[in-house]
């Protein structure tokens, strides 16, 4: 199957860490991505990880990949109100018609 | 450098009409993909083009068609519009359309069908 699953909502306090989780189904997926969508806007690529990596850090963002469980997470350190948005997990599958398969998105609300 | 640009930003149509959406990729990018995002859902793949050739097609009816021009810009056409076609239509570009490439998205065209 091509399902990418995410929890729909997450609420955190400003300054805390946020952890957004995602599970994917295609074990042959090569790249896994996190995109951010603010209200009324398109998708902004935040970060990505290659499938042979376990972790990638980029400033406040940390991506963890557990290939055995097909689990991907995005940690945002020191979450700010400007981080409030919908976060999409996406997988790039080497086979099949669809170049990028997205989850339904996790809506992150940051409380001041 | 300009990012992916889409036009128009908003569009209102009635059922049965036809619509054309336009996309200009990032300079140097030769591949364009189209996605449909219904409210509350993740984007769904519609088409991918590379060098004017269709490289992939998602599970959408034949009312949806697209093309890519020599300057790598692209148009998405939807005929016989249905209420369910109301969505944000996103265009993305990448250098070659290779599966592992990052996709860069435009801000989208919000289509409302009444």
PDB file of N, CA and C in Angstrom, chain B residues 11-112:
ATOM      1  N   UNK B  11      -9.739  31.021  -7.933  1.00  0.00           N
ATOM      2  CA  UNK B  11     -10.604  30.876  -9.093  1.00  0.00           C
ATOM      3  C   UNK B  11     -11.953  30.338  -8.622  1.00  0.00           C
ATOM      4  N   UNK B  12     -13.021  30.918  -9.148  1.00  0.00           N
ATOM      5  CA  UNK B  12     -14.360  30.395  -8.854  1.00  0.00           C
ATOM      6  C   UNK B  12     -15.008  30.014 -10.166  1.00  0.00           C
ATOM      7  N   UNK B  13     -15.496  28.781 -10.238  1.00  0.00           N
ATOM      8  CA  UNK B  13     -16.146  28.262 -11.440  1.00  0.00           C
ATOM      9  C   UNK B  13     -17.457  27.597 -11.035  1.00  0.00           C
ATOM     10  N   UNK B  14     -18.285  27.339 -12.030  1.00  0.00           N
ATOM     11  CA  UNK B  14     -19.519  26.602 -11.764  1.00  0.00           C
ATOM     12  C   UNK B  14     -19.422  25.204 -12.368  1.00  0.00           C
ATOM     13  N   UNK B  15     -20.249  24.332 -11.885  1.00  0.00           N
ATOM     14  CA  UNK B  15     -20.241  22.952 -12.359  1.00  0.00           C
ATOM     15  C   UNK B  15     -20.377  22.899 -13.882  1.00  0.00           C
ATOM     16  N   UNK B  16     -19.635  21.997 -14.500  1.00  0.00           N
ATOM     17  CA  UNK B  16     -19.689  21.826 -15.941  1.00  0.00           C
ATOM     18  C   UNK B  16     -18.704  22.681 -16.717  1.00  0.00           C
ATOM     19  N   UNK B  17     -18.173  23.721 -16.073  1.00  0.00           N
ATOM     20  CA  UNK B  17     -17.210  24.574 -16.770  1.00  0.00           C
ATOM     21  C   UNK B  17     -15.854  23.894 -16.869  1.00  0.00           C
ATOM     22  N   UNK B  18     -14.975  24.570 -17.589  1.00  0.00           N
ATOM     23  CA  UNK B  18     -13.610  24.085 -17.767  1.00  0.00           C
ATOM     24  C   UNK B  18     -12.653  25.113 -17.151  1.00  0.00           C
ATOM     25  N   UNK B  19     -11.499  24.643 -16.681  1.00  0.00           N
ATOM     26  CA  UNK B  19     -10.546  25.550 -16.054  1.00  0.00           C
ATOM     27  C   UNK B  19      -9.121  25.196 -16.494  1.00  0.00           C
ATOM     28  N   UNK B  20      -8.292  26.219 -16.609  1.00  0.00           N
ATOM     29  CA  UNK B  20      -6.870  26.023 -16.926  1.00  0.00           C
ATOM     30  C   UNK B  20      -6.030  26.704 -15.853  1.00  0.00           C
ATOM     31  N   UNK B  21      -5.139  25.945 -15.258  1.00  0.00           N
ATOM     32  CA  UNK B  21      -4.236  26.457 -14.232  1.00  0.00           C
ATOM     33  C   UNK B  21      -2.826  26.451 -14.799  1.00  0.00           C
ATOM     34  N   UNK B  22      -2.033  27.449 -14.399  1.00  0.00           N
ATOM     35  CA  UNK B  22      -0.706  27.619 -14.973  1.00  0.00           C
ATOM     36  C   UNK B  22       0.394  27.577 -13.925  1.00  0.00           C
ATOM     37  N   UNK B  23       1.560  27.122 -14.368  1.00  0.00           N
ATOM     38  CA  UNK B  23       2.684  26.948 -13.451  1.00  0.00           C
ATOM     39  C   UNK B  23       3.988  27.252 -14.177  1.00  0.00           C
ATOM     40  N   UNK B  24       4.838  28.024 -13.532  1.00  0.00           N
ATOM     41  CA  UNK B  24       6.197  28.253 -14.036  1.00  0.00           C
ATOM     42  C   UNK B  24       7.182  27.679 -13.032  1.00  0.00           C
ATOM     43  N   UNK B  25       8.041  26.761 -13.476  1.00  0.00           N
ATOM     44  CA  UNK B  25       8.964  26.129 -12.529  1.00  0.00           C
ATOM     45  C   UNK B  25      10.138  27.045 -12.178  1.00  0.00           C
ATOM     46  N   UNK B  26      10.895  26.609 -11.210  1.00  0.00           N
ATOM     47  CA  UNK B  26      12.142  27.295 -10.865  1.00  0.00           C
ATOM     48  C   UNK B  26      13.073  27.234 -12.076  1.00  0.00           C
ATOM     49  N   UNK B  27      13.772  28.325 -12.322  1.00  0.00           N
ATOM     50  CA  UNK B  27      14.677  28.370 -13.456  1.00  0.00           C
ATOM     51  C   UNK B  27      15.671  27.212 -13.390  1.00  0.00           C
ATOM     52  N   UNK B  28      15.795  26.492 -14.505  1.00  0.00           N
ATOM     53  CA  UNK B  28      16.709  25.353 -14.544  1.00  0.00           C
ATOM     54  C   UNK B  28      16.042  24.023 -14.240  1.00  0.00           C
ATOM     55  N   UNK B  29      14.839  24.056 -13.695  1.00  0.00           N
ATOM     56  CA  UNK B  29      14.101  22.821 -13.427  1.00  0.00           C
ATOM     57  C   UNK B  29      13.326  22.414 -14.672  1.00  0.00           C
ATOM     58  N   UNK B  30      13.446  21.124 -15.016  1.00  0.00           N
ATOM     59  CA  UNK B  30      12.814  20.643 -16.234  1.00  0.00           C
ATOM     60  C   UNK B  30      11.600  19.764 -15.978  1.00  0.00           C
ATOM     61  N   UNK B  31      11.342  19.462 -14.722  1.00  0.00           N
ATOM     62  CA  UNK B  31      10.215  18.595 -14.386  1.00  0.00           C
ATOM     63  C   UNK B  31       9.185  19.355 -13.562  1.00  0.00           C
ATOM     64  N   UNK B  32       7.922  19.123 -13.901  1.00  0.00           N
ATOM     65  CA  UNK B  32       6.808  19.740 -13.186  1.00  0.00           C
ATOM     66  C   UNK B  32       5.834  18.645 -12.776  1.00  0.00           C
ATOM     67  N   UNK B  33       5.362  18.728 -11.543  1.00  0.00           N
ATOM     68  CA  UNK B  33       4.342  17.804 -11.049  1.00  0.00           C
ATOM     69  C   UNK B  33       3.152  18.613 -10.568  1.00  0.00           C
ATOM     70  N   UNK B  34       1.975  17.999 -10.679  1.00  0.00           N
ATOM     71  CA  UNK B  34       0.739  18.619 -10.190  1.00  0.00           C
ATOM     72  C   UNK B  34       0.145  17.751  -9.093  1.00  0.00           C
ATOM     73  N   UNK B  35      -0.334  18.413  -8.044  1.00  0.00           N
ATOM     74  CA  UNK B  35      -0.983  17.735  -6.929  1.00  0.00           C
ATOM     75  C   UNK B  35      -2.298  18.448  -6.615  1.00  0.00           C
ATOM     76  N   UNK B  36      -3.276  17.652  -6.157  1.00  0.00           N
ATOM     77  CA  UNK B  36      -4.539  18.202  -5.690  1.00  0.00           C
ATOM     78  C   UNK B  36      -4.617  18.032  -4.180  1.00  0.00           C
ATOM     79  N   UNK B  37      -4.940  19.102  -3.473  1.00  0.00           N
ATOM     80  CA  UNK B  37      -5.083  19.015  -2.024  1.00  0.00           C
ATOM     81  C   UNK B  37      -6.485  19.449  -1.625  1.00  0.00           C
ATOM     82  N   UNK B  38      -7.285  18.462  -1.267  1.00  0.00           N
ATOM     83  CA  UNK B  38      -8.627  18.730  -0.756  1.00  0.00           C
ATOM     84  C   UNK B  38      -8.503  19.137   0.708  1.00  0.00           C
ATOM     85  N   UNK B  39      -9.388  19.998   1.158  1.00  0.00           N
ATOM     86  CA  UNK B  39      -9.336  20.518   2.524  1.00  0.00           C
ATOM     87  C   UNK B  39      -9.252  19.390   3.547  1.00  0.00           C
ATOM     88  N   UNK B  40      -8.253  19.488   4.409  1.00  0.00           N
ATOM     89  CA  UNK B  40      -8.092  18.489   5.463  1.00  0.00           C
ATOM     90  C   UNK B  40      -7.338  17.241   5.057  1.00  0.00           C
ATOM     91  N   UNK B  41      -6.855  17.199   3.832  1.00  0.00           N
ATOM     92  CA  UNK B  41      -6.135  16.024   3.332  1.00  0.00           C
ATOM     93  C   UNK B  41      -4.731  16.405   2.897  1.00  0.00           C
ATOM     94  N   UNK B  42      -3.906  15.399   2.703  1.00  0.00           N
ATOM     95  CA  UNK B  42      -2.598  15.636   2.122  1.00  0.00           C
ATOM     96  C   UNK B  42      -2.701  15.740   0.608  1.00  0.00           C
ATOM     97  N   UNK B  43      -1.688  16.291  -0.029  1.00  0.00           N
ATOM     98  CA  UNK B  43      -1.715  16.414  -1.498  1.00  0.00           C
ATOM     99  C   UNK B  43      -1.754  15.048  -2.176  1.00  0.00           C
ATOM    100  N   UNK B  44      -2.530  14.964  -3.269  1.00  0.00           N
ATOM    101  CA  UNK B  44      -2.638  13.746  -4.072  1.00  0.00           C
ATOM    102  C   UNK B  44      -2.041  14.016  -5.448  1.00  0.00           C
ATOM    103  N   UNK B  45      -1.229  13.087  -5.894  1.00  0.00           N
ATOM    104  CA  UNK B  45      -0.522  13.237  -7.159  1.00  0.00           C
ATOM    105  C   UNK B  45      -1.476  13.159  -8.342  1.00  0.00           C
ATOM    106  N   UNK B  46      -1.312  14.107  -9.294  1.00  0.00           N
ATOM    107  CA  UNK B  46      -2.126  14.093 -10.513  1.00  0.00           C
ATOM    108  C   UNK B  46      -1.270  13.735 -11.731  1.00  0.00           C
ATOM    109  N   UNK B  47      -0.227  14.527 -11.993  1.00  0.00           N
ATOM    110  CA  UNK B  47       0.624  14.325 -13.168  1.00  0.00           C
ATOM    111  C   UNK B  47       2.071  14.713 -12.843  1.00  0.00           C
ATOM    112  N   UNK B  48       2.977  14.110 -13.602  1.00  0.00           N
ATOM    113  CA  UNK B  48       4.349  14.578 -13.638  1.00  0.00           C
ATOM    114  C   UNK B  48       4.801  14.667 -15.085  1.00  0.00           C
ATOM    115  N   UNK B  49       5.479  15.748 -15.436  1.00  0.00           N
ATOM    116  CA  UNK B  49       6.026  15.958 -16.767  1.00  0.00           C
ATOM    117  C   UNK B  49       7.518  16.233 -16.675  1.00  0.00           C
ATOM    118  N   UNK B  50       8.207  15.741 -17.675  1.00  0.00           N
ATOM    119  CA  UNK B  50       9.634  16.023 -17.813  1.00  0.00           C
ATOM    120  C   UNK B  50       9.938  16.182 -19.286  1.00  0.00           C
ATOM    121  N   UNK B  51      10.579  17.273 -19.644  1.00  0.00           N
ATOM    122  CA  UNK B  51      10.929  17.538 -21.036  1.00  0.00           C
ATOM    123  C   UNK B  51       9.719  17.342 -21.963  1.00  0.00           C
ATOM    124  N   UNK B  52       8.589  17.876 -21.539  1.00  0.00           N
ATOM    125  CA  UNK B  52       7.341  17.892 -22.308  1.00  0.00           C
ATOM    126  C   UNK B  52       6.664  16.526 -22.413  1.00  0.00           C
ATOM    127  N   UNK B  53       7.243  15.508 -21.822  1.00  0.00           N
ATOM    128  CA  UNK B  53       6.646  14.171 -21.877  1.00  0.00           C
ATOM    129  C   UNK B  53       6.002  13.841 -20.531  1.00  0.00           C
ATOM    130  N   UNK B  54       4.855  13.183 -20.568  1.00  0.00           N
ATOM    131  CA  UNK B  54       4.212  12.734 -19.339  1.00  0.00           C
ATOM    132  C   UNK B  54       5.016  11.595 -18.755  1.00  0.00           C
ATOM    133  N   UNK B  55       5.411  11.730 -17.522  1.00  0.00           N
ATOM    134  CA  UNK B  55       6.218  10.698 -16.871  1.00  0.00           C
ATOM    135  C   UNK B  55       5.390   9.876 -15.879  1.00  0.00           C
ATOM    136  N   UNK B  56       4.324  10.452 -15.410  1.00  0.00           N
ATOM    137  CA  UNK B  56       3.496   9.714 -14.462  1.00  0.00           C
ATOM    138  C   UNK B  56       2.129  10.339 -14.365  1.00  0.00           C
ATOM    139  N   UNK B  57       1.160   9.499 -14.002  1.00  0.00           N
ATOM    140  CA  UNK B  57      -0.214   9.949 -13.878  1.00  0.00           C
ATOM    141  C   UNK B  57      -0.831   9.283 -12.653  1.00  0.00           C
ATOM    142  N   UNK B  58      -1.512  10.079 -11.852  1.00  0.00           N
ATOM    143  CA  UNK B  58      -2.176   9.533 -10.677  1.00  0.00           C
ATOM    144  C   UNK B  58      -3.564   9.020 -11.023  1.00  0.00           C
ATOM    145  N   UNK B  59      -4.302   8.644 -10.002  1.00  0.00           N
ATOM    146  CA  UNK B  59      -5.616   8.053 -10.178  1.00  0.00           C
ATOM    147  C   UNK B  59      -6.682   9.146 -10.287  1.00  0.00           C
ATOM    148  N   UNK B  60      -6.678   9.841 -11.392  1.00  0.00           N
ATOM    149  CA  UNK B  60      -7.647  10.901 -11.651  1.00  0.00           C
ATOM    150  C   UNK B  60      -8.335  10.620 -12.980  1.00  0.00           C
ATOM    151  N   UNK B  61      -9.604  11.061 -13.116  1.00  0.00           N
ATOM    152  CA  UNK B  61     -10.345  10.785 -14.364  1.00  0.00           C
ATOM    153  C   UNK B  61      -9.754  11.542 -15.547  1.00  0.00           C
ATOM    154  N   UNK B  62     -10.218  11.130 -16.733  1.00  0.00           N
ATOM    155  CA  UNK B  62      -9.718  11.736 -17.969  1.00  0.00           C
ATOM    156  C   UNK B  62     -10.115  13.189 -18.130  1.00  0.00           C
ATOM    157  N   UNK B  63     -10.977  13.682 -17.260  1.00  0.00           N
ATOM    158  CA  UNK B  63     -11.318  15.116 -17.300  1.00  0.00           C
ATOM    159  C   UNK B  63     -10.104  15.974 -16.962  1.00  0.00           C
ATOM    160  N   UNK B  64      -9.138  15.363 -16.329  1.00  0.00           N
ATOM    161  CA  UNK B  64      -7.898  16.058 -15.978  1.00  0.00           C
ATOM    162  C   UNK B  64      -6.862  15.796 -17.066  1.00  0.00           C
ATOM    163  N   UNK B  65      -6.250  16.859 -17.542  1.00  0.00           N
ATOM    164  CA  UNK B  65      -5.171  16.721 -18.520  1.00  0.00           C
ATOM    165  C   UNK B  65      -4.140  17.810 -18.250  1.00  0.00           C
ATOM    166  N   UNK B  66      -2.973  17.615 -18.784  1.00  0.00           N
ATOM    167  CA  UNK B  66      -1.906  18.602 -18.573  1.00  0.00           C
ATOM    168  C   UNK B  66      -0.970  18.583 -19.761  1.00  0.00           C
ATOM    169  N   UNK B  67      -0.131  19.596 -19.816  1.00  0.00           N
ATOM    170  CA  UNK B  67       0.917  19.617 -20.819  1.00  0.00           C
ATOM    171  C   UNK B  67       2.066  20.481 -20.316  1.00  0.00           C
ATOM    172  N   UNK B  68       3.209  20.274 -20.923  1.00  0.00           N
ATOM    173  CA  UNK B  68       4.381  21.066 -20.576  1.00  0.00           C
ATOM    174  C   UNK B  68       4.927  21.684 -21.856  1.00  0.00           C
ATOM    175  N   UNK B  69       5.349  22.916 -21.743  1.00  0.00           N
ATOM    176  CA  UNK B  69       5.797  23.680 -22.905  1.00  0.00           C
ATOM    177  C   UNK B  69       7.325  23.661 -23.022  1.00  0.00           C
ATOM    178  N   UNK B  70       7.860  24.084 -24.189  1.00  0.00           N
ATOM    179  CA  UNK B  70       9.317  24.081 -24.363  1.00  0.00           C
ATOM    180  C   UNK B  70      10.066  24.877 -23.308  1.00  0.00           C
ATOM    181  N   UNK B  71       9.438  25.874 -22.713  1.00  0.00           N
ATOM    182  CA  UNK B  71      10.119  26.642 -21.657  1.00  0.00           C
ATOM    183  C   UNK B  71       9.912  25.999 -20.281  1.00  0.00           C
ATOM    184  N   UNK B  72       9.359  24.790 -20.255  1.00  0.00           N
ATOM    185  CA  UNK B  72       9.149  23.964 -19.058  1.00  0.00           C
ATOM    186  C   UNK B  72       7.974  24.407 -18.192  1.00  0.00           C
ATOM    187  N   UNK B  73       7.298  25.486 -18.570  1.00  0.00           N
ATOM    188  CA  UNK B  73       6.076  25.834 -17.853  1.00  0.00           C
ATOM    189  C   UNK B  73       5.017  24.776 -18.169  1.00  0.00           C
ATOM    190  N   UNK B  74       3.955  24.796 -17.380  1.00  0.00           N
ATOM    191  CA  UNK B  74       2.959  23.741 -17.535  1.00  0.00           C
ATOM    192  C   UNK B  74       1.557  24.293 -17.300  1.00  0.00           C
ATOM    193  N   UNK B  75       0.588  23.624 -17.896  1.00  0.00           N
ATOM    194  CA  UNK B  75      -0.824  23.917 -17.667  1.00  0.00           C
ATOM    195  C   UNK B  75      -1.535  22.650 -17.231  1.00  0.00           C
ATOM    196  N   UNK B  76      -2.457  22.820 -16.305  1.00  0.00           N
ATOM    197  CA  UNK B  76      -3.350  21.743 -15.897  1.00  0.00           C
ATOM    198  C   UNK B  76      -4.753  22.147 -16.320  1.00  0.00           C
ATOM    199  N   UNK B  77      -5.430  21.275 -17.049  1.00  0.00           N
ATOM    200  CA  UNK B  77      -6.797  21.532 -17.497  1.00  0.00           C
ATOM    201  C   UNK B  77      -7.751  20.553 -16.826  1.00  0.00           C
ATOM    202  N   UNK B  78      -8.871  21.083 -16.407  1.00  0.00           N
ATOM    203  CA  UNK B  78      -9.920  20.220 -15.863  1.00  0.00           C
ATOM    204  C   UNK B  78     -11.216  20.568 -16.590  1.00  0.00           C
ATOM    205  N   UNK B  79     -11.811  19.560 -17.216  1.00  0.00           N
ATOM    206  CA  UNK B  79     -13.072  19.745 -17.945  1.00  0.00           C
ATOM    207  C   UNK B  79     -14.252  19.294 -17.101  1.00  0.00           C
ATOM    208  N   UNK B  80     -15.442  19.768 -17.494  1.00  0.00           N
ATOM    209  CA  UNK B  80     -16.681  19.310 -16.871  1.00  0.00           C
ATOM    210  C   UNK B  80     -16.562  19.294 -15.348  1.00  0.00           C
ATOM    211  N   UNK B  81     -16.268  20.447 -14.788  1.00  0.00           N
ATOM    212  CA  UNK B  81     -15.991  20.554 -13.355  1.00  0.00           C
ATOM    213  C   UNK B  81     -17.128  20.022 -12.492  1.00  0.00           C
ATOM    214  N   UNK B  82     -16.726  19.323 -11.427  1.00  0.00           N
ATOM    215  CA  UNK B  82     -17.648  18.815 -10.411  1.00  0.00           C
ATOM    216  C   UNK B  82     -17.386  19.548  -9.098  1.00  0.00           C
ATOM    217  N   UNK B  83     -18.384  19.517  -8.221  1.00  0.00           N
ATOM    218  CA  UNK B  83     -18.197  20.162  -6.916  1.00  0.00           C
ATOM    219  C   UNK B  83     -16.970  19.587  -6.203  1.00  0.00           C
ATOM    220  N   UNK B  84     -16.753  18.306  -6.381  1.00  0.00           N
ATOM    221  CA  UNK B  84     -15.640  17.636  -5.712  1.00  0.00           C
ATOM    222  C   UNK B  84     -14.269  18.031  -6.229  1.00  0.00           C
ATOM    223  N   UNK B  85     -14.227  18.813  -7.309  1.00  0.00           N
ATOM    224  CA  UNK B  85     -12.940  19.286  -7.819  1.00  0.00           C
ATOM    225  C   UNK B  85     -12.454  20.509  -7.050  1.00  0.00           C
ATOM    226  N   UNK B  86     -13.287  21.029  -6.164  1.00  0.00           N
ATOM    227  CA  UNK B  86     -12.875  22.159  -5.334  1.00  0.00           C
ATOM    228  C   UNK B  86     -11.699  21.738  -4.466  1.00  0.00           C
ATOM    229  N   UNK B  87     -10.591  22.442  -4.600  1.00  0.00           N
ATOM    230  CA  UNK B  87      -9.372  22.043  -3.900  1.00  0.00           C
ATOM    231  C   UNK B  87      -8.286  23.085  -4.146  1.00  0.00           C
ATOM    232  N   UNK B  88      -7.174  22.902  -3.448  1.00  0.00           N
ATOM    233  CA  UNK B  88      -5.964  23.669  -3.726  1.00  0.00           C
ATOM    234  C   UNK B  88      -5.122  22.843  -4.690  1.00  0.00           C
ATOM    235  N   UNK B  89      -4.794  23.415  -5.833  1.00  0.00           N
ATOM    236  CA  UNK B  89      -3.990  22.705  -6.830  1.00  0.00           C
ATOM    237  C   UNK B  89      -2.557  23.222  -6.738  1.00  0.00           C
ATOM    238  N   UNK B  90      -1.676  22.303  -6.455  1.00  0.00           N
ATOM    239  CA  UNK B  90      -0.276  22.648  -6.220  1.00  0.00           C
ATOM    240  C   UNK B  90       0.592  22.170  -7.366  1.00  0.00           C
ATOM    241  N   UNK B  91       1.498  23.011  -7.759  1.00  0.00           N
ATOM    242  CA  UNK B  91       2.494  22.661  -8.763  1.00  0.00           C
ATOM    243  C   UNK B  91       3.844  22.578  -8.062  1.00  0.00           C
ATOM    244  N   UNK B  92       4.641  21.616  -8.463  1.00  0.00           N
ATOM    245  CA  UNK B  92       5.977  21.470  -7.898  1.00  0.00           C
ATOM    246  C   UNK B  92       6.977  21.279  -9.027  1.00  0.00           C
ATOM    247  N   UNK B  93       8.184  21.769  -8.826  1.00  0.00           N
ATOM    248  CA  UNK B  93       9.206  21.550  -9.846  1.00  0.00           C
ATOM    249  C   UNK B  93      10.433  20.887  -9.229  1.00  0.00           C
ATOM    250  N   UNK B  94      11.193  20.221 -10.091  1.00  0.00           N
ATOM    251  CA  UNK B  94      12.466  19.625  -9.676  1.00  0.00           C
ATOM    252  C   UNK B  94      13.368  19.579 -10.898  1.00  0.00           C
ATOM    253  N   UNK B  95      14.657  19.419 -10.696  1.00  0.00           N
ATOM    254  CA  UNK B  95      15.572  19.507 -11.848  1.00  0.00           C
ATOM    255  C   UNK B  95      15.300  18.471 -12.943  1.00  0.00           C
ATOM    256  N   UNK B  96      15.160  17.178 -12.542  1.00  0.00           N
ATOM    257  CA  UNK B  96      15.011  16.154 -13.577  1.00  0.00           C
ATOM    258  C   UNK B  96      13.810  15.243 -13.353  1.00  0.00           C
ATOM    259  N   UNK B  97      13.145  15.391 -12.201  1.00  0.00           N
ATOM    260  CA  UNK B  97      12.021  14.515 -11.923  1.00  0.00           C
ATOM    261  C   UNK B  97      12.422  13.150 -11.419  1.00  0.00           C
ATOM    262  N   UNK B  98      13.705  12.964 -11.162  1.00  0.00           N
ATOM    263  CA  UNK B  98      14.158  11.690 -10.595  1.00  0.00           C
ATOM    264  C   UNK B  98      13.487  11.482  -9.246  1.00  0.00           C
ATOM    265  N   UNK B  99      13.156  10.219  -8.919  1.00  0.00           N
ATOM    266  CA  UNK B  99      12.328   9.913  -7.765  1.00  0.00           C
ATOM    267  C   UNK B  99      12.873  10.468  -6.453  1.00  0.00           C
ATOM    268  N   UNK B 100      14.194  10.536  -6.336  1.00  0.00           N
ATOM    269  CA  UNK B 100      14.742  10.979  -5.059  1.00  0.00           C
ATOM    270  C   UNK B 100      14.901  12.474  -4.928  1.00  0.00           C
ATOM    271  N   UNK B 101      14.556  13.217  -5.991  1.00  0.00           N
ATOM    272  CA  UNK B 101      14.768  14.659  -5.950  1.00  0.00           C
ATOM    273  C   UNK B 101      13.760  15.358  -5.051  1.00  0.00           C
ATOM    274  N   UNK B 102      14.228  16.444  -4.445  1.00  0.00           N
ATOM    275  CA  UNK B 102      13.323  17.270  -3.665  1.00  0.00           C
ATOM    276  C   UNK B 102      12.366  18.000  -4.607  1.00  0.00           C
ATOM    277  N   UNK B 103      11.114  18.091  -4.187  1.00  0.00           N
ATOM    278  CA  UNK B 103      10.125  18.862  -4.936  1.00  0.00           C
ATOM    279  C   UNK B 103       9.948  20.211  -4.269  1.00  0.00           C
ATOM    280  N   UNK B 104       9.909  21.256  -5.073  1.00  0.00           N
ATOM    281  CA  UNK B 104       9.693  22.610  -4.575  1.00  0.00           C
ATOM    282  C   UNK B 104       8.323  23.067  -5.064  1.00  0.00           C
ATOM    283  N   UNK B 105       7.487  23.443  -4.115  1.00  0.00           N
ATOM    284  CA  UNK B 105       6.092  23.727  -4.424  1.00  0.00           C
ATOM    285  C   UNK B 105       5.823  25.215  -4.559  1.00  0.00           C
ATOM    286  N   UNK B 106       4.854  25.530  -5.412  1.00  0.00           N
ATOM    287  CA  UNK B 106       4.312  26.870  -5.471  1.00  0.00           C
ATOM    288  C   UNK B 106       3.266  27.060  -4.390  1.00  0.00           C
ATOM    289  N   UNK B 107       2.666  28.241  -4.365  1.00  0.00           N
ATOM    290  CA  UNK B 107       1.655  28.571  -3.343  1.00  0.00           C
ATOM    291  C   UNK B 107       0.279  28.021  -3.684  1.00  0.00           C
ATOM    292  N   UNK B 108       0.122  27.546  -4.914  1.00  0.00           N
ATOM    293  CA  UNK B 108      -1.125  26.888  -5.278  1.00  0.00           C
ATOM    294  C   UNK B 108      -2.174  27.796  -5.875  1.00  0.00           C
ATOM    295  N   UNK B 109      -3.139  27.159  -6.519  1.00  0.00           N
ATOM    296  CA  UNK B 109      -4.341  27.828  -7.021  1.00  0.00           C
ATOM    297  C   UNK B 109      -5.521  27.244  -6.270  1.00  0.00           C
ATOM    298  N   UNK B 110      -6.256  28.097  -5.585  1.00  0.00           N
ATOM    299  CA  UNK B 110      -7.446  27.649  -4.862  1.00  0.00           C
ATOM    300  C   UNK B 110      -8.634  27.690  -5.812  1.00  0.00           C
ATOM    301  N   UNK B 111      -9.155  26.522  -6.150  1.00  0.00           N
ATOM    302  CA  UNK B 111     -10.284  26.421  -7.065  1.00  0.00           C
ATOM    303  C   UNK B 111     -11.550  26.118  -6.277  1.00  0.00           C
ATOM    304  N   UNK B 112     -12.557  26.934  -6.472  1.00  0.00           N
ATOM    305  CA  UNK B 112     -13.867  26.691  -5.867  1.00  0.00           C
ATOM    306  C   UNK B 112     -14.864  26.445  -6.991  1.00  0.00           C
TER     307      UNK B 112
END
